PDB file of C-alpha atoms in Angstrom:
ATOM      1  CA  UNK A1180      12.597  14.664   4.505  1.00 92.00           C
ATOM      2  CA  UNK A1181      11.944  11.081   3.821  1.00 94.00           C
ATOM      3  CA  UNK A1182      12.796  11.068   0.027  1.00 95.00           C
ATOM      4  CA  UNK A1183      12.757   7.015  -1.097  1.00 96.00           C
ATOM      5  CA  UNK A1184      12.687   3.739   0.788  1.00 96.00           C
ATOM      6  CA  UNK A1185      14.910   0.609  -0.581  1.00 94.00           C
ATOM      7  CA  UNK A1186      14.875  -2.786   0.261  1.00 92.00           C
ATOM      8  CA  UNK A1187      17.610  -5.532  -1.129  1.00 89.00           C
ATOM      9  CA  UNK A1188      17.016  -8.815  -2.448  1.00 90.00           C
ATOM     10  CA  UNK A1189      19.346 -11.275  -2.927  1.00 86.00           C
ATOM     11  CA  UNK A1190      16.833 -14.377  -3.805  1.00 89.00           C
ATOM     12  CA  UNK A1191      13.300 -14.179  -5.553  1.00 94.00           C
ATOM     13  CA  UNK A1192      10.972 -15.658  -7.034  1.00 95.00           C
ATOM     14  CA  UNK A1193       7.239 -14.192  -7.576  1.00 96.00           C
ATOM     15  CA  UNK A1194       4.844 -16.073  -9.494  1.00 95.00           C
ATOM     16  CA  UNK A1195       2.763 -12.999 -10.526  1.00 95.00           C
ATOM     17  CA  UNK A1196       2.974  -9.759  -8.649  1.00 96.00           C
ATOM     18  CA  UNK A1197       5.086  -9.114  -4.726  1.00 96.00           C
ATOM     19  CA  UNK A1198       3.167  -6.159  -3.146  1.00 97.00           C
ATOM     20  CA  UNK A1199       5.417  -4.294  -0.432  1.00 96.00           C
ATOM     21  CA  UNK A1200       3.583  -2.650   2.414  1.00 95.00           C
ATOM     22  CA  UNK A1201       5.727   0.015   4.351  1.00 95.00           C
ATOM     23  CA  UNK A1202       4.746   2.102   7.210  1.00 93.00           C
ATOM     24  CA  UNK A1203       7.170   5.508   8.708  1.00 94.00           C
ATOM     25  CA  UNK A1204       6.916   4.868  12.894  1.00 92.00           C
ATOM     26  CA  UNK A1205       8.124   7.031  15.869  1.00 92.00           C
ATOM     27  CA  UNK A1206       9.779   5.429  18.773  1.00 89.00           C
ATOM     28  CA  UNK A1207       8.261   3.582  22.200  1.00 89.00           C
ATOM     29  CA  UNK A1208      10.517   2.576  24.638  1.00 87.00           C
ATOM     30  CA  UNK A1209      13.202   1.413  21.749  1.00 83.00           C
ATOM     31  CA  UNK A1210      10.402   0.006  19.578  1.00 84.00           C
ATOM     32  CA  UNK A1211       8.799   0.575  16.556  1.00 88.00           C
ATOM     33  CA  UNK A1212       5.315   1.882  17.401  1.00 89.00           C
ATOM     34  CA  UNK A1213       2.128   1.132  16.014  1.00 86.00           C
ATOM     35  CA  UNK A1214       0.531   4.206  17.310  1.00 89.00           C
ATOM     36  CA  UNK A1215       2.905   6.831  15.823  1.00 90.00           C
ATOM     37  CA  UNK A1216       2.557   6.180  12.012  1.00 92.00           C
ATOM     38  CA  UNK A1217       4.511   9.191  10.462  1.00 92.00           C
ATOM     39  CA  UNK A1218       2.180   8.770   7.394  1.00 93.00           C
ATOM     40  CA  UNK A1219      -1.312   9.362   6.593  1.00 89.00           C
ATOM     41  CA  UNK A1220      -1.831   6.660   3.914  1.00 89.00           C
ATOM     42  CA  UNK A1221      -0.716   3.191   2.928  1.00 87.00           C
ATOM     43  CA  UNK A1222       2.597   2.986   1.087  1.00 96.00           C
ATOM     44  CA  UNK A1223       2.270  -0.114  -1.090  1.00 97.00           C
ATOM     45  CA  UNK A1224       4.977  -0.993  -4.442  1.00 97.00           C
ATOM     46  CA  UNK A1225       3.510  -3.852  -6.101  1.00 97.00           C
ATOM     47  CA  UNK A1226       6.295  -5.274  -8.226  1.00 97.00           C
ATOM     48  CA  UNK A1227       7.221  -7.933 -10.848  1.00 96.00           C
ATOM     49  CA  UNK A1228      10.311 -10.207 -11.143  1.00 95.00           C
ATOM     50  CA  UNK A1229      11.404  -7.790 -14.436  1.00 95.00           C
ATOM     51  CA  UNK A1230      10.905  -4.641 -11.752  1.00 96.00           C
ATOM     52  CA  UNK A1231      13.677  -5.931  -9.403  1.00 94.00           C
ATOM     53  CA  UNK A1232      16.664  -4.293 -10.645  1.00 93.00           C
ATOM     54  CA  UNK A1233      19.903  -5.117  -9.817  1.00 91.00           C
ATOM     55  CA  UNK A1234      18.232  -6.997  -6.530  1.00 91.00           C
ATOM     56  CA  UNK A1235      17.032  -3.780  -5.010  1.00 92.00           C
ATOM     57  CA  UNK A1236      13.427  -2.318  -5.299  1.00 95.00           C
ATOM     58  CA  UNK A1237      12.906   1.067  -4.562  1.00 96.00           C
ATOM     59  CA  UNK A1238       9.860   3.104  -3.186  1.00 97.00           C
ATOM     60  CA  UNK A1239      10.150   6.687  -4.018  1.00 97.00           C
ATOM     61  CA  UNK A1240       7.971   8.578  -1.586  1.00 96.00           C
ATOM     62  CA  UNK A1241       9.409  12.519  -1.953  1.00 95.00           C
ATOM     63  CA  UNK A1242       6.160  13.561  -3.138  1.00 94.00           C
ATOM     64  CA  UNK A1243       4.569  12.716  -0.143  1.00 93.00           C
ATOM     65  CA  UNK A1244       6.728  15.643   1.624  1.00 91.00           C
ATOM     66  CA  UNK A1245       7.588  13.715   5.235  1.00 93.00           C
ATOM     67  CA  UNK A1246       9.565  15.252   7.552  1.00 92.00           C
ATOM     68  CA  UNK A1247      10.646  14.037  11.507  1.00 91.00           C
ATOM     69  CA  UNK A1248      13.050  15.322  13.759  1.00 90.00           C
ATOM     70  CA  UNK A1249      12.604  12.314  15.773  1.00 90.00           C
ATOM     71  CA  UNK A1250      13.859   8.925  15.597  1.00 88.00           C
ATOM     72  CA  UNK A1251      11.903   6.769  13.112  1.00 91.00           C
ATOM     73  CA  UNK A1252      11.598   3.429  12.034  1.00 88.00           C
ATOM     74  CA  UNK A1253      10.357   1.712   8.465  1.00 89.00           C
ATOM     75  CA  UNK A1254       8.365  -1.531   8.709  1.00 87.00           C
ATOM     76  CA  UNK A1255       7.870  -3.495   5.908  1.00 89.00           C
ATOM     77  CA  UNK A1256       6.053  -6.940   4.897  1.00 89.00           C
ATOM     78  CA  UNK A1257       4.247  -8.491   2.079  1.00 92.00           C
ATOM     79  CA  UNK A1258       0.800  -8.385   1.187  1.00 94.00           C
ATOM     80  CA  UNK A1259      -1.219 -11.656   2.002  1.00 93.00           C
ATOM     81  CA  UNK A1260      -1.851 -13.083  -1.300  1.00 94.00           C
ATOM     82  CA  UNK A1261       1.964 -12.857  -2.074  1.00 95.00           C
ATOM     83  CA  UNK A1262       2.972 -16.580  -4.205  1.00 96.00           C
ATOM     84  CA  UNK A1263       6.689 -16.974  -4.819  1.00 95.00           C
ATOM     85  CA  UNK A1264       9.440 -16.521  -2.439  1.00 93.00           C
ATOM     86  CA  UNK A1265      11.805 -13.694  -1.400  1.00 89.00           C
ATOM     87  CA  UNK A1266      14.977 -13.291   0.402  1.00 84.00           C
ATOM     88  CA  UNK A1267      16.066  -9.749   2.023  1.00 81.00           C
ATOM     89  CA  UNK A1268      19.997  -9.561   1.641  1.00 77.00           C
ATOM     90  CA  UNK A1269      21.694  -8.429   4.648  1.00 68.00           C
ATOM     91  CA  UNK A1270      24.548  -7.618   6.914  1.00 64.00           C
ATOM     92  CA  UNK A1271      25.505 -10.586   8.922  1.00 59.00           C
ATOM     93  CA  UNK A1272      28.436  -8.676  10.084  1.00 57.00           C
ATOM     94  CA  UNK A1273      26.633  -5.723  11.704  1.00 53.00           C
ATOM     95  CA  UNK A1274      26.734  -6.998  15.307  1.00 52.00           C
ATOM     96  CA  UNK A1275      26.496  -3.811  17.075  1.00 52.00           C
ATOM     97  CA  UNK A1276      23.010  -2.862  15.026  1.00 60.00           C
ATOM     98  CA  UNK A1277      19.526  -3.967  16.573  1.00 63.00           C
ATOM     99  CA  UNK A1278      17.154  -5.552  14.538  1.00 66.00           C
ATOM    100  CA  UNK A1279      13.137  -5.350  14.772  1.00 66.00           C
ATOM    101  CA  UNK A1280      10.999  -8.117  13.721  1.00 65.00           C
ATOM    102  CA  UNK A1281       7.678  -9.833  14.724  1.00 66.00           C
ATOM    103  CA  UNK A1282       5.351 -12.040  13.667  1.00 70.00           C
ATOM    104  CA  UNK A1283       2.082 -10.905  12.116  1.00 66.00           C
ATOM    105  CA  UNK A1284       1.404  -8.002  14.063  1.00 69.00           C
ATOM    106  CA  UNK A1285       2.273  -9.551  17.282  1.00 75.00           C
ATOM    107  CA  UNK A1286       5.000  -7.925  19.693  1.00 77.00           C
ATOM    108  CA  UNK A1287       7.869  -6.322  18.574  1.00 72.00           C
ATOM    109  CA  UNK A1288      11.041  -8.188  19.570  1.00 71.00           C
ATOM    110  CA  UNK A1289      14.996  -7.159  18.886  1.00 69.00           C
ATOM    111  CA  UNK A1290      18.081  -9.030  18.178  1.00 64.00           C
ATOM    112  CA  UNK A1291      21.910  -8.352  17.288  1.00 61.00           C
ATOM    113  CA  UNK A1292      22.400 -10.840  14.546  1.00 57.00           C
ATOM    114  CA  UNK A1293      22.690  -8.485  11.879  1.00 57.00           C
ATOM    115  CA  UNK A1294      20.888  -5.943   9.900  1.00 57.00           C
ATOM    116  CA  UNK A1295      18.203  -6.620   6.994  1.00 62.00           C
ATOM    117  CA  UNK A1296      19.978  -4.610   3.691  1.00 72.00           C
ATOM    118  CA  UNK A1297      16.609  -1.774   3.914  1.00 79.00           C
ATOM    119  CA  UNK A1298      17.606   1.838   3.715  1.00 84.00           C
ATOM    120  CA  UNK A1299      15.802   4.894   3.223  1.00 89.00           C
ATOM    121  CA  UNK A1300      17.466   7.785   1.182  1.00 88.00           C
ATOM    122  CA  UNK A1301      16.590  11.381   3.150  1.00 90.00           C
ATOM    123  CA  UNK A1302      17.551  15.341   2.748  1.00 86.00           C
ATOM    124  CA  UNK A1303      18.634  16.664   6.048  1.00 85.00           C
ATOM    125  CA  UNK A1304      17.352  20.418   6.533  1.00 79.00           C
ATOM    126  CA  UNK A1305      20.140  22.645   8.074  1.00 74.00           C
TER     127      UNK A1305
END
């Protein structure tokens, strides 16, 4: 089960409100896809600057009881009318992990750089 998604910051600064917009997607041919959302609603966290604690935010989403055998990925982004600016933190060291990003909805593209510092706490069922 999908019990809480996290993402780390290590720079910020929101003028009023940062609103988080995650989505739970299967796999396509390596890629996040758009088609397979693992969720039936939108999963939004609307924080301030005081709600960033310790440079991590944290979704918990346990109530909403999701469960995959299958390989999944989280996308994130920030809500249009987002003022301020925001840094993930990261692992610039984690050269053998793939990366997912696009732009605005456009195609998904991968790269070996490193790894954005977003994690998602689970229970494994034995």
């Amino acid at each position: 089960m999908i019990k809480k998604l996290n993402i780390n910051i290590v720079n910020y600064k929101i003028e009023k409100t940062a609103t988080f917009i995650f989505d739970i997607q299967g796999d396509k041919n390596g890629f996040p896809d758009d088609k397979q959302s693992l969720i039936n609603e939108n999963l939004q966290l609307t924080v301030t600057e005081n709600d960033i604690k310790n440079n991590k935010v944290s979704l918990d989403i346990s109530d909403k009881n999701i469960w995959t055998d299958k390989d999944f990925y989280v996308t994130v982004r920030i809500a249009e009318d987002f003022k301020g600016k925001l840094t993930f933190a990261g692992n610039i060291f984690a050269f053998s992990k793939d990366t997912y990003y696009r732009n605005y909805f456009g195609e998904w593209k991968k790269f070996s750089v490193g790894e954005p510092s977003i994690n998602v706490d689970v229970i494994l069922q034995k």
